C-alpha cells in the first residue's frame, strides 16, 4: 500500500507540475501579446486612432466575461518569410462572452499581425466560432480591421473566405449577425459584412470597397481617396451599405450592445419583454400639434415615433440614407418592436427605389426574428420619373410588397394622413395579411391624388365649363369629401377602426397584446423568389 506521506508527495509533485504548465501557458500568451514587435505594432495602431482587437472585445462584452478560443493556433504559410514569423493566435481573436447577461460570439481581426489579413488558419478560427454560434443559437459580432485575403497563402486564403461566406449564409435568419468595420474591409473581405444583418462603421477609420483607389486610378484614371470611395459617411449617405455611422470605436461598440437588447438570441425566440415603466394607456395629445392637418405640410415622423414608443427611445437604422422612410427598433408597452414609417419631411414621404429597398430588408429581418412590425403610413404614392423607372422601381417596389406579404409576425398599421394608390397596398395593407389596420379621422385613402382623379374622371365636364378653373376646384372638393376619407375603407373592413390620434399608443399596444400568440403560415416550399 502507498503510504499517506507518499500520496501527499505525489499530489504535491502533480500540483507543482500543473502550476508549472499553467505558468508556461500564461507566459506564452504574454509573449505572444506583449513582445517588443507587437508592442510597437500596437503603438502604431493607437497612432491611427484605432484600438486593438482585445481592447475592442473588452468594450463589447460584459466585464470579465470574454473567453478566448484557439489562442495558440498558428498559420501554416511557407515562403515569403512567413515560416519565420508564426505568432500564436494569428491575426484574429475569437471567442464568446455575455452582453447584458446573454451569450454572444465574436471575432476581431488583429491589424497588428499581417495587417489583419485572413489566412487559412484565421479563417478556420472564424468558421469554428460561426459554427458554435449556430449550434448554440446566439448572435455573432464580427469586428473587421484587415486587408483581405493573405496574398502569400494564395488560393488557400480564398478558400478560407469561402468557408466564412458559406456560414454567413447558413446563419442568415437563424441568429443575428452584426458586422463592425473599425478599419479596412477590402476586396473579398467586404462580402462577409454584406451578408450579415447590420453593419456598423466607425467614422474616420472604417472603410469598405471592392477595389481600392490605386486600382481605380490604374483602370479608369479616376482620382478618389480611400474615405471618399468607401468611408463610413459614403456608405451611410450614398450607398446605404452601412446601417450605422458613428464617431469613435467605444461609442460604436456600445451601440452594438444597445442593438442587441432589442433582438432575440435566435429565430426560435421572441424579443425579451422589458419593463420600461411607461404606461401603455398614456395619451398622446401632442400628436395633434405635431402632425399638421394640411396634408401638404411636412413634419418629422421621428417626433411622432418618439411620442408613441416607450420613453421616447427609438434606435433608428440607416438614419442618413433614404430618409423618406424611417425604420428602427423600440419598445411599446414593453414589447420589442420594429417600426417602418414614411417621413413627410423628406420628399413628402414618397416611396422610391432606395426607400423600398431599405424598408423591405428591415421588414424581412423583423420577420426572421419574430419582431412585431408597426407601420405608420403617410405616403402620397411612388416617386414618378424616368430616373426611377429606368432604375427599376417596379422590381424594387415589389421587394417591399413581397416582404410585407411574406411576413408572418404580428403586423399593425396606422394611417396618419395620406395612403394613395399602389403605395396604399404596399405599406402593410390588410390585403398583404396585416393583422390590425387603424386610421386617424384625417386619413386620406384613395386610388390616386384628387388632381389626377378629377382630370381623368371629369375631363370633358371641365373642358365644357364656363369657368374650367372654378369647376375643377369644385370637383376636387367633392372628390376629396367623398373619397379622401378613411370611412369607405373602414366600411369594407380594410380599416379595422378609426381612432383619435391621442389613442394611437394604446390602440397599438392592445393590438400587440392580442397578437402575442399569433400563428400564421405560408404554403410549404423551399423558399420564394423575391425580386432581387
Short mmCIF file of C-alpha atoms in Angstrom, two decimals:
data_model
loop_
_atom_site.label_atom_id
_atom_site.label_comp_id
_atom_site.label_asym_id
_atom_site.label_seq_id
_atom_site.Cartn_x
_atom_site.Cartn_y
_atom_site.Cartn_z
CA UNK A 1 0.00 0.00 0.00
CA UNK A 2 1.16 3.54 -0.67
CA UNK A 3 1.85 5.46 2.48
CA UNK A 4 -0.04 8.65 3.31
CA UNK A 5 3.24 10.53 3.13
CA UNK A 6 3.95 9.20 -0.37
CA UNK A 7 0.47 10.15 -1.54
CA UNK A 8 0.96 13.70 -0.28
CA UNK A 9 4.34 13.89 -2.00
CA UNK A 10 2.83 12.63 -5.27
CA UNK A 11 -0.01 15.16 -5.06
CA UNK A 12 2.49 17.93 -4.34
CA UNK A 13 4.60 16.95 -7.34
CA UNK A 14 1.49 16.79 -9.54
CA UNK A 15 0.30 20.17 -8.33
CA UNK A 16 3.74 21.65 -8.98
CA UNK A 17 3.64 20.18 -12.48
CA UNK A 18 0.23 21.68 -13.15
CA UNK A 19 1.32 25.04 -11.76
CA UNK A 20 4.41 24.94 -13.97
CA UNK A 21 2.34 24.15 -17.07
CA UNK A 22 -0.17 26.89 -16.27
CA UNK A 23 2.71 29.35 -15.85
CA UNK A 24 4.02 28.24 -19.24
CA UNK A 25 0.59 28.83 -20.80
CA UNK A 26 0.40 32.27 -19.22
CA UNK A 27 3.91 33.14 -20.33
CA UNK A 28 3.26 32.03 -23.89
CA UNK A 29 0.20 34.23 -24.03
CA UNK A 30 2.17 37.11 -22.55
CA UNK A 31 4.99 36.65 -25.04
CA UNK A 32 2.51 36.47 -27.87
CA UNK A 33 0.69 39.63 -26.87
CA UNK A 34 3.41 41.81 -25.35
CA UNK A 35 6.55 41.26 -27.39
CA UNK A 36 8.52 44.32 -28.50
CA UNK A 37 7.35 43.81 -32.07
CA UNK A 38 3.70 43.50 -31.03
CA UNK A 39 4.02 46.45 -28.66
CA UNK A 40 5.38 48.62 -31.48
CA UNK A 41 2.60 47.47 -33.77
CA UNK A 42 0.01 48.29 -31.13
CA UNK A 43 1.52 51.73 -30.69
CA UNK A 44 1.12 52.31 -34.44
CA UNK A 45 -2.46 51.06 -34.19
CA UNK A 46 -3.21 53.57 -31.45
CA UNK A 47 -1.47 56.24 -33.51
CA UNK A 48 -4.05 55.65 -36.25
CA UNK A 49 -6.78 56.32 -33.71
CA UNK A 50 -7.72 52.64 -33.54
CA UNK A 51 -7.99 50.14 -30.70
CA UNK A 52 -6.51 46.65 -30.59
CA UNK A 53 -8.61 43.53 -31.13
CA UNK A 54 -8.75 42.60 -27.44
CA UNK A 55 -9.45 46.18 -26.40
CA UNK A 56 -12.48 46.17 -28.69
CA UNK A 57 -13.75 42.88 -27.27
CA UNK A 58 -13.38 44.25 -23.73
CA UNK A 59 -15.76 47.08 -24.63
CA UNK A 60 -18.24 44.82 -26.42
CA UNK A 61 -18.63 42.20 -23.69
CA UNK A 62 -19.74 42.40 -20.08
CA UNK A 63 -16.70 42.95 -17.86
CA UNK A 64 -14.61 39.81 -17.45
CA UNK A 65 -16.95 37.58 -19.44
CA UNK A 66 -14.94 37.07 -22.65
CA UNK A 67 -13.49 33.58 -23.13
CA UNK A 68 -10.99 33.20 -25.96
CA UNK A 69 -10.89 30.14 -28.21
CA UNK A 70 -7.90 28.97 -30.26
CA UNK A 71 -5.30 31.34 -28.77
CA UNK A 72 -2.42 29.04 -29.84
CA UNK A 73 -3.35 28.45 -33.48
CA UNK A 74 -0.57 29.36 -35.92
CA UNK A 75 -0.69 29.96 -39.66
CA UNK A 76 0.74 27.31 -41.97
CA UNK A 77 2.10 29.59 -44.67
CA UNK A 78 5.51 28.86 -46.14
CA UNK A 79 7.76 31.07 -48.19
CA UNK A 80 7.84 34.85 -48.46
CA UNK A 81 9.29 34.90 -44.92
CA UNK A 82 6.12 33.57 -43.33
CA UNK A 83 7.78 30.44 -41.99
CA UNK A 84 9.94 32.56 -39.68
CA UNK A 85 7.05 34.56 -38.23
CA UNK A 86 4.26 32.35 -36.87
CA UNK A 87 2.75 34.16 -33.89
CA UNK A 88 0.25 32.27 -31.77
CA UNK A 89 -3.35 33.19 -32.43
CA UNK A 90 -2.54 34.51 -35.92
CA UNK A 91 -4.38 37.67 -37.00
CA UNK A 92 -7.78 37.16 -35.38
CA UNK A 93 -9.11 36.82 -31.83
CA UNK A 94 -12.23 34.65 -31.47
CA UNK A 95 -14.37 33.65 -28.51
CA UNK A 96 -17.58 34.16 -26.60
CA UNK A 97 -18.89 36.12 -23.64
CA UNK A 98 -22.01 37.86 -22.48
CA UNK A 99 -23.68 41.12 -23.45
CA UNK A 100 -26.28 42.24 -20.92
CA UNK A 101 -26.03 38.75 -19.44
CA UNK A 102 -26.77 36.87 -22.69
CA UNK A 103 -24.31 34.73 -24.68
CA UNK A 104 -22.76 36.35 -27.74
CA UNK A 105 -19.99 35.06 -30.01
CA UNK A 106 -17.45 37.36 -31.64
CA UNK A 107 -14.27 37.60 -33.61
CA UNK A 108 -11.99 40.59 -34.02
CA UNK A 109 -9.35 40.89 -36.73
CA UNK A 110 -5.96 41.94 -35.37
CA UNK A 111 -4.45 44.56 -37.65
CA UNK A 112 -1.16 44.45 -35.72
CA UNK A 113 -0.45 40.98 -37.23
CA UNK A 114 -0.13 40.78 -41.00
CA UNK A 115 -2.48 43.75 -41.30
CA UNK A 116 -5.37 41.61 -40.07
CA UNK A 117 -5.29 39.60 -43.31
CA UNK A 118 -7.18 36.32 -43.43
CA UNK A 119 -5.04 33.18 -43.62
CA UNK A 120 -6.33 29.63 -43.88
CA UNK A 121 -5.80 29.19 -40.13
CA UNK A 122 -7.50 32.50 -39.27
CA UNK A 123 -10.47 31.56 -41.45
CA UNK A 124 -10.76 28.21 -39.67
CA UNK A 125 -10.87 30.03 -36.33
CA UNK A 126 -13.64 32.28 -37.59
CA UNK A 127 -15.57 29.35 -39.09
CA UNK A 128 -15.33 27.48 -35.79
CA UNK A 129 -16.91 30.38 -33.88
CA UNK A 130 -19.58 30.74 -36.58
CA UNK A 131 -20.45 27.05 -36.20
CA UNK A 132 -20.69 27.42 -32.42
CA UNK A 133 -22.96 30.43 -32.85
CA UNK A 134 -25.36 28.37 -34.96
CA UNK A 135 -25.23 25.33 -32.65
CA UNK A 136 -25.85 27.37 -29.50
CA UNK A 137 -28.31 29.75 -31.13
CA UNK A 138 -26.67 33.02 -30.13
CA UNK A 139 -25.77 36.24 -32.02
CA UNK A 140 -22.34 36.76 -33.55
CA UNK A 141 -20.42 40.03 -33.88
CA UNK A 142 -17.60 40.40 -36.41
CA UNK A 143 -15.12 43.24 -35.87
CA UNK A 144 -13.39 43.87 -39.19
CA UNK A 145 -9.99 45.51 -39.44
CA UNK A 146 -7.98 43.76 -42.13
CA UNK A 147 -6.56 43.95 -45.62
CA UNK A 148 -8.42 40.98 -47.11
CA UNK A 149 -7.05 37.58 -48.06
CA UNK A 150 -3.41 36.89 -47.18
CA UNK A 151 -1.73 37.09 -50.56
CA UNK A 152 1.25 34.95 -49.51
CA UNK A 153 -1.01 31.94 -48.95
CA UNK A 154 -2.64 32.10 -52.35
CA UNK A 155 -5.82 30.16 -53.01
CA UNK A 156 -5.98 28.63 -49.51
CA UNK A 157 -6.82 32.04 -48.07
CA UNK A 158 -9.55 32.45 -50.70
CA UNK A 159 -10.92 29.07 -49.71
CA UNK A 160 -10.99 30.37 -46.14
CA UNK A 161 -13.13 33.32 -47.19
CA UNK A 162 -15.49 30.97 -48.98
CA UNK A 163 -15.96 28.97 -45.78
CA UNK A 164 -16.78 32.18 -43.89
CA UNK A 165 -19.27 33.34 -46.56
CA UNK A 166 -20.98 29.95 -46.52
CA UNK A 167 -21.55 30.18 -42.78
CA UNK A 168 -22.75 33.77 -43.07
CA UNK A 169 -25.38 32.49 -45.48
CA UNK A 170 -26.35 29.48 -43.37
CA UNK A 171 -26.60 31.72 -40.28
CA UNK A 172 -28.84 34.21 -42.05
CA UNK A 173 -32.28 34.16 -40.44
CA UNK A 174 -31.03 31.73 -37.79
CA UNK A 175 -29.02 34.00 -35.47
CA UNK A 176 -28.49 37.79 -35.63
CA UNK A 177 -25.21 38.71 -37.35
CA UNK A 178 -23.63 42.10 -36.74
CA UNK A 179 -20.55 43.45 -38.50
CA UNK A 180 -18.37 46.29 -37.21
CA UNK A 181 -15.95 47.95 -39.65
CA UNK A 182 -13.37 49.56 -37.39
CA UNK A 183 -10.73 49.61 -40.11
CA UNK A 184 -10.47 48.45 -43.71
CA UNK A 185 -12.60 45.67 -45.17
CA UNK A 186 -11.27 45.39 -48.69
CA UNK A 187 -11.68 43.09 -51.67
CA UNK A 188 -13.42 39.84 -50.83
CA UNK A 189 -13.42 40.91 -47.19
CA UNK A 190 -16.45 43.14 -47.80
CA UNK A 191 -18.78 40.28 -48.63
CA UNK A 192 -18.99 38.82 -45.16
CA UNK A 193 -20.34 42.09 -43.68
CA UNK A 194 -22.59 42.49 -46.72
CA UNK A 195 -24.35 39.18 -45.97
CA UNK A 196 -24.76 39.99 -42.28
CA UNK A 197 -27.80 41.73 -40.83
CA UNK A 198 -26.33 45.05 -39.68
CA UNK A 199 -23.13 46.93 -40.46
CA UNK A 200 -21.65 49.48 -38.06
CA UNK A 201 -18.88 51.68 -39.44
CA UNK A 202 -16.55 53.77 -37.31
CA UNK A 203 -16.44 57.26 -38.77
CA UNK A 204 -12.95 58.19 -39.92
CA UNK A 205 -11.38 54.71 -39.77
CA UNK A 206 -13.94 52.22 -41.14
CA UNK A 207 -13.65 51.62 -44.89
CA UNK A 208 -15.27 49.17 -47.31
CA UNK A 209 -14.59 48.79 -51.04
CA UNK A 210 -14.08 46.04 -53.60
CA UNK A 211 -11.19 47.74 -55.41
CA UNK A 212 -9.08 50.45 -53.83
CA UNK A 213 -8.18 53.91 -55.14
CA UNK A 214 -4.91 52.68 -56.72
CA UNK A 215 -6.67 50.05 -58.84
CA UNK A 216 -9.39 52.52 -59.85
CA UNK A 217 -6.75 55.06 -60.84
CA UNK A 218 -4.88 52.47 -62.93
CA UNK A 219 -8.01 51.17 -64.69
CA UNK A 220 -10.11 54.29 -65.21
CA UNK A 221 -7.82 57.19 -64.35
CA UNK A 222 -10.34 58.35 -61.75
CA UNK A 223 -8.88 60.01 -58.65
CA UNK A 224 -10.60 59.21 -55.36
CA UNK A 225 -9.46 58.94 -51.76
CA UNK A 226 -9.98 55.92 -49.52
CA UNK A 227 -12.51 57.86 -47.46
CA UNK A 228 -14.43 59.19 -50.48
CA UNK A 229 -14.53 55.74 -52.03
CA UNK A 230 -15.53 53.59 -49.09
CA UNK A 231 -15.59 55.61 -45.89
CA UNK A 232 -18.32 55.44 -43.29
CA UNK A 233 -20.12 58.59 -44.45
CA UNK A 234 -20.09 57.40 -48.07
CA UNK A 235 -21.81 54.14 -47.12
CA UNK A 236 -24.15 55.82 -44.64
CA UNK A 237 -25.41 58.52 -47.02
CA UNK A 238 -24.81 57.37 -50.61
CA UNK A 239 -24.85 53.59 -50.87
CA UNK A 240 -26.90 52.55 -47.85
CA UNK A 241 -24.42 49.73 -47.17
CA UNK A 242 -23.77 50.98 -43.62
CA UNK A 243 -26.63 50.84 -41.14
CA UNK A 244 -24.79 52.95 -38.57
CA UNK A 245 -22.03 55.55 -38.93
CA UNK A 246 -20.71 56.52 -35.50
CA UNK A 247 -17.66 58.58 -34.44
CA UNK A 248 -15.34 56.62 -32.14
CA UNK A 249 -14.91 52.91 -31.51
CA UNK A 250 -16.18 52.91 -27.94
CA UNK A 251 -19.43 54.65 -28.94
CA UNK A 252 -19.79 52.26 -31.87
CA UNK A 253 -19.36 49.12 -29.77
CA UNK A 254 -21.72 50.45 -27.12
CA UNK A 255 -24.29 50.97 -29.88
CA UNK A 256 -23.83 47.33 -30.86
CA UNK A 257 -24.62 46.42 -27.25
CA UNK A 258 -27.73 48.61 -27.43
CA UNK A 259 -28.91 46.97 -30.66
CA UNK A 260 -28.56 43.50 -29.12
CA UNK A 261 -31.01 44.46 -26.36
CA UNK A 262 -33.79 44.67 -28.97
CA UNK A 263 -33.02 41.31 -30.58
CA UNK A 264 -33.80 37.74 -29.59
CA UNK A 265 -30.96 35.22 -29.40
CA UNK A 266 -32.16 33.30 -32.45
CA UNK A 267 -35.12 32.64 -34.73
CA UNK A 268 -36.85 30.38 -32.20
CA UNK A 269 -37.09 33.06 -29.51
CA UNK A 270 -39.19 36.19 -29.13
CA UNK A 271 -37.63 39.54 -28.20
CA UNK A 272 -37.35 39.99 -24.45
CA UNK A 273 -40.23 41.80 -22.79
CA UNK A 274 -38.86 44.80 -20.87
CA UNK A 275 -40.48 46.68 -18.03
CA UNK A 276 -39.93 50.23 -19.29
CA UNK A 277 -42.17 51.87 -16.71
CA UNK A 278 -44.13 53.67 -19.45
CA UNK A 279 -47.88 53.02 -19.26
CA UNK A 280 -49.47 51.60 -22.43
CA UNK A 281 -52.53 53.76 -21.67
CA UNK A 282 -50.58 57.02 -21.90
CA UNK A 283 -52.50 59.53 -24.05
CA UNK A 284 -50.77 61.38 -26.89
CA UNK A 285 -52.43 64.79 -27.04
CA UNK A 286 -49.25 66.25 -28.57
CA UNK A 287 -49.70 64.33 -31.83
CA UNK A 288 -52.43 66.73 -33.00
CA UNK A 289 -49.89 69.56 -32.83
CA UNK A 290 -47.02 67.57 -34.40
CA UNK A 291 -48.94 66.35 -37.46
CA UNK A 292 -50.40 69.27 -39.47
CA UNK A 293 -53.99 68.92 -40.61
CA UNK A 294 -52.96 70.29 -44.01
CA UNK A 295 -51.78 67.17 -45.84
CA UNK A 296 -49.35 69.20 -47.97
CA UNK A 297 -47.33 70.40 -44.97
CA UNK A 298 -44.28 68.38 -43.90
CA UNK A 299 -43.39 67.13 -40.42
CA UNK A 300 -40.72 64.88 -38.91
CA UNK A 301 -42.12 61.39 -38.43
CA UNK A 302 -39.44 60.69 -35.81
CA UNK A 303 -41.20 63.09 -33.46
CA UNK A 304 -44.36 61.02 -33.84
CA UNK A 305 -42.49 57.77 -33.27
CA UNK A 306 -40.85 59.05 -30.10
CA UNK A 307 -44.23 60.12 -28.74
CA UNK A 308 -45.71 56.69 -29.38
CA UNK A 309 -42.92 54.39 -28.14
CA UNK A 310 -41.81 53.77 -24.56
CA UNK A 311 -39.90 56.66 -23.00
CA UNK A 312 -39.24 58.21 -26.41
CA UNK A 313 -36.40 55.75 -27.07
CA UNK A 314 -36.06 54.89 -30.76
CA UNK A 315 -32.97 53.27 -32.32
CA UNK A 316 -33.14 54.27 -35.97
CA UNK A 317 -31.49 52.11 -38.65
CA UNK A 318 -29.86 53.70 -41.72
CA UNK A 319 -30.87 57.11 -40.42
CA UNK A 320 -28.80 59.01 -43.00
CA UNK A 321 -29.92 57.17 -46.14
CA UNK A 322 -33.31 57.11 -47.89
CA UNK A 323 -34.73 59.40 -45.21
CA UNK A 324 -38.17 59.43 -46.84
CA UNK A 325 -38.76 56.27 -44.83
CA UNK A 326 -37.63 55.67 -41.25
CA UNK A 327 -37.01 52.20 -39.82
CA UNK A 328 -35.78 51.16 -36.40
CA UNK A 329 -36.35 49.44 -33.08
CA UNK A 330 -38.20 50.49 -29.95
CA UNK A 331 -40.34 49.16 -27.12
CA UNK A 332 -44.08 49.68 -26.86
CA UNK A 333 -45.72 48.60 -23.63
CA UNK A 334 -42.57 46.59 -23.00
CA UNK A 335 -42.78 44.68 -26.29
CA UNK A 336 -39.76 44.91 -28.60
CA UNK A 337 -40.99 46.15 -31.99
CA UNK A 338 -39.74 47.14 -35.41
CA UNK A 339 -41.07 50.36 -36.88
CA UNK A 340 -41.49 51.34 -40.54
CA UNK A 341 -42.74 54.87 -41.20
CA UNK A 342 -42.99 57.23 -44.16
CA UNK A 343 -41.39 60.61 -43.41
CA UNK A 344 -43.23 63.58 -44.96
CA UNK A 345 -40.27 65.79 -44.01
CA UNK A 346 -38.24 64.22 -46.85
CA UNK A 347 -39.68 64.07 -50.38
CA UNK A 348 -43.18 64.19 -48.83
CA UNK A 349 -42.68 60.59 -47.64
CA UNK A 350 -42.95 59.20 -51.16
CA UNK A 351 -41.66 55.68 -51.86
CA UNK A 352 -38.71 55.44 -54.25
CA UNK A 353 -36.09 52.81 -55.08
CA UNK A 354 -33.88 53.35 -52.02
CA UNK A 355 -36.75 53.67 -49.55
CA UNK A 356 -38.31 50.46 -50.87
CA UNK A 357 -35.04 48.55 -50.52
CA UNK A 358 -34.40 49.91 -47.05
CA UNK A 359 -37.84 49.11 -45.70
CA UNK A 360 -38.07 45.70 -47.38
CA UNK A 361 -34.86 44.39 -45.86
CA UNK A 362 -35.84 45.66 -42.42
CA UNK A 363 -39.27 44.02 -42.63
CA UNK A 364 -37.65 40.72 -43.60
CA UNK A 365 -35.20 40.93 -40.70
CA UNK A 366 -38.03 41.52 -38.23
CA UNK A 367 -39.93 38.58 -39.69
CA UNK A 368 -36.85 36.33 -39.37
CA UNK A 369 -36.57 37.04 -35.66
CA UNK A 370 -40.19 37.25 -34.50
CA UNK A 371 -40.20 41.02 -34.02
CA UNK A 372 -43.67 42.61 -34.44
CA UNK A 373 -43.86 45.30 -37.12
CA UNK A 374 -45.61 48.65 -36.59
CA UNK A 375 -46.17 50.66 -39.77
CA UNK A 376 -47.00 54.37 -39.69
CA UNK A 377 -48.43 55.36 -43.07
CA UNK A 378 -48.32 58.80 -44.66
CA UNK A 379 -47.44 58.18 -48.29
CA UNK A 380 -48.61 60.04 -51.44
CA UNK A 381 -47.50 57.20 -53.74
CA UNK A 382 -44.39 56.07 -55.62
CA UNK A 383 -41.96 58.66 -56.97
CA UNK A 384 -42.63 59.28 -60.69
CA UNK A 385 -39.95 59.97 -63.28
CA UNK A 386 -37.71 58.34 -65.86
CA UNK A 387 -34.82 58.02 -63.40
CA UNK A 388 -36.94 55.85 -61.13
CA UNK A 389 -38.46 53.82 -63.96
CA UNK A 390 -35.09 53.18 -65.64
CA UNK A 391 -33.60 52.36 -62.25
CA UNK A 392 -36.09 49.53 -61.79
CA UNK A 393 -38.65 50.98 -59.38
CA UNK A 394 -41.00 48.19 -60.45
CA UNK A 395 -38.70 45.49 -59.09
CA UNK A 396 -37.57 47.48 -56.05
CA UNK A 397 -41.09 48.47 -55.05
CA UNK A 398 -42.09 44.82 -55.41
CA UNK A 399 -39.47 43.91 -52.80
CA UNK A 400 -41.36 45.86 -50.16
CA UNK A 401 -44.68 44.40 -51.24
CA UNK A 402 -43.17 40.90 -51.12
CA UNK A 403 -41.64 41.46 -47.69
CA UNK A 404 -44.89 42.56 -46.09
CA UNK A 405 -46.92 39.81 -47.77
CA UNK A 406 -44.44 37.13 -46.70
CA UNK A 407 -44.09 38.27 -43.08
CA UNK A 408 -45.96 36.18 -40.50
CA UNK A 409 -45.12 38.22 -37.39
CA UNK A 410 -47.76 40.48 -35.80
CA UNK A 411 -48.33 43.46 -38.10
CA UNK A 412 -50.13 46.63 -37.02
CA UNK A 413 -50.52 49.65 -39.33
CA UNK A 414 -51.82 53.15 -38.62
CA UNK A 415 -52.64 55.58 -41.45
CA UNK A 416 -51.96 59.11 -40.21
CA UNK A 417 -52.70 61.16 -43.32
CA UNK A 418 -52.19 60.03 -46.93
CA UNK A 419 -52.30 56.48 -48.28
CA UNK A 420 -52.60 56.78 -52.03
CA UNK A 421 -52.56 54.36 -54.94
CA UNK A 422 -50.21 51.40 -55.11
CA UNK A 423 -48.36 52.69 -52.06
CA UNK A 424 -51.55 52.11 -50.03
CA UNK A 425 -51.38 48.42 -50.87
CA UNK A 426 -47.63 48.13 -50.30
CA UNK A 427 -47.49 49.78 -46.88
CA UNK A 428 -48.77 46.85 -44.78
CA UNK A 429 -52.33 46.91 -46.08
CA UNK A 430 -54.95 44.39 -45.00
CA UNK A 431 -54.54 42.80 -48.42
CA UNK A 432 -50.95 41.80 -47.59
CA UNK A 433 -52.01 39.95 -44.41
CA UNK A 434 -51.68 42.85 -41.99
CA UNK A 435 -53.45 41.91 -38.77
CA UNK A 436 -54.78 45.23 -37.47
CA UNK A 437 -55.15 48.36 -39.61
CA UNK A 438 -56.14 51.63 -37.97
CA UNK A 439 -56.59 55.17 -39.27
CA UNK A 440 -56.92 58.69 -37.93
CA UNK A 441 -60.08 60.60 -38.95
CA UNK A 442 -57.89 62.83 -41.13
CA UNK A 443 -56.58 59.87 -43.16
CA UNK A 444 -56.87 60.14 -46.94
CA UNK A 445 -57.14 56.70 -48.54
CA UNK A 446 -57.73 56.76 -52.29
CA UNK A 447 -56.74 55.25 -55.62
CA UNK A 448 -54.97 58.39 -56.77
CA UNK A 449 -54.48 62.04 -55.87
CA UNK A 450 -57.51 64.32 -56.22
CA UNK A 451 -55.95 66.41 -59.00
CA UNK A 452 -55.22 63.42 -61.17
CA UNK A 453 -58.52 61.72 -60.39
CA UNK A 454 -60.63 64.75 -61.34
CA UNK A 455 -58.64 65.34 -64.53
CA UNK A 456 -59.35 61.75 -65.60
CA UNK A 457 -62.93 61.32 -64.42
CA UNK A 458 -64.28 64.79 -65.31
CA UNK A 459 -62.06 65.80 -68.22
CA UNK A 460 -65.00 66.61 -70.55
CA UNK A 461 -67.04 68.36 -67.86
CA UNK A 462 -64.14 70.66 -67.00
CA UNK A 463 -63.48 71.43 -70.67
CA UNK A 464 -67.15 72.31 -71.25
CA UNK A 465 -67.46 74.56 -68.18
CA UNK A 466 -67.74 78.35 -68.49
CA UNK A 467 -65.02 78.64 -65.84
CA UNK A 468 -62.83 75.47 -66.06
CA UNK A 469 -60.66 76.50 -63.11
CA UNK A 470 -63.62 77.05 -60.77
CA UNK A 471 -65.32 73.88 -62.00
CA UNK A 472 -62.16 71.86 -61.46
CA UNK A 473 -61.74 73.24 -57.90
CA UNK A 474 -65.36 72.36 -57.11
CA UNK A 475 -64.95 68.81 -58.41
CA UNK A 476 -61.73 68.33 -56.44
CA UNK A 477 -63.51 69.39 -53.25
CA UNK A 478 -66.35 66.94 -53.98
CA UNK A 479 -63.90 64.11 -54.71
CA UNK A 480 -61.93 64.73 -51.52
CA UNK A 481 -65.09 64.92 -49.41
CA UNK A 482 -66.25 61.54 -50.72
CA UNK A 483 -63.05 59.59 -51.27
CA UNK A 484 -60.33 61.33 -49.23
CA UNK A 485 -61.68 59.86 -46.00
CA UNK A 486 -60.97 56.62 -44.17
CA UNK A 487 -64.61 55.58 -43.87
CA UNK A 488 -65.05 53.89 -47.25
CA UNK A 489 -62.08 51.62 -46.42
CA UNK A 490 -63.48 51.09 -42.91
CA UNK A 491 -66.91 50.23 -44.33
CA UNK A 492 -65.28 47.50 -46.40
CA UNK A 493 -63.25 46.18 -43.45
CA UNK A 494 -59.91 47.31 -44.90
CA UNK A 495 -59.53 49.60 -41.87
CA UNK A 496 -60.42 47.94 -38.56
CA UNK A 497 -61.11 51.17 -36.68
CA UNK A 498 -60.85 54.93 -36.96
CA UNK A 499 -59.19 56.27 -33.81
CA UNK A 500 -58.37 59.61 -32.22
CA UNK A 501 -54.64 60.42 -32.58
CA UNK A 502 -54.23 60.61 -28.80
CA UNK A 503 -55.27 56.93 -28.54
CA UNK A 504 -52.67 55.70 -31.01
CA UNK A 505 -50.26 54.27 -28.44
CA UNK A 506 -52.98 52.45 -26.52
CA UNK A 507 -54.58 51.05 -29.68
CA UNK A 508 -51.27 49.69 -30.97
CA UNK A 509 -50.42 48.15 -27.60
CA UNK A 510 -53.79 46.41 -27.32
CA UNK A 511 -53.33 45.02 -30.82
CA UNK A 512 -49.85 43.74 -29.97
CA UNK A 513 -51.11 42.23 -26.73
CA UNK A 514 -53.89 40.43 -28.58
CA UNK A 515 -51.45 39.20 -31.24
CA UNK A 516 -48.80 37.97 -28.79
CA UNK A 517 -49.60 34.32 -29.54
CA UNK A 518 -50.28 34.79 -33.25
CA UNK A 519 -49.52 31.82 -35.50
CA UNK A 520 -49.53 32.31 -39.26
CA UNK A 521 -48.24 30.05 -42.01
CA UNK A 522 -47.21 30.15 -45.64
CA UNK A 523 -47.57 27.41 -48.27
CA UNK A 524 -44.88 24.69 -47.94
CA UNK A 525 -41.97 25.36 -50.31
CA UNK A 526 -38.17 25.51 -50.30
CA UNK A 527 -38.21 29.32 -50.47
CA UNK A 528 -39.79 32.06 -52.51
CA UNK A 529 -38.11 34.02 -55.29
CA UNK A 530 -38.12 37.63 -54.12
CA UNK A 531 -37.49 40.12 -56.98
CA UNK A 532 -33.85 40.88 -56.18
#
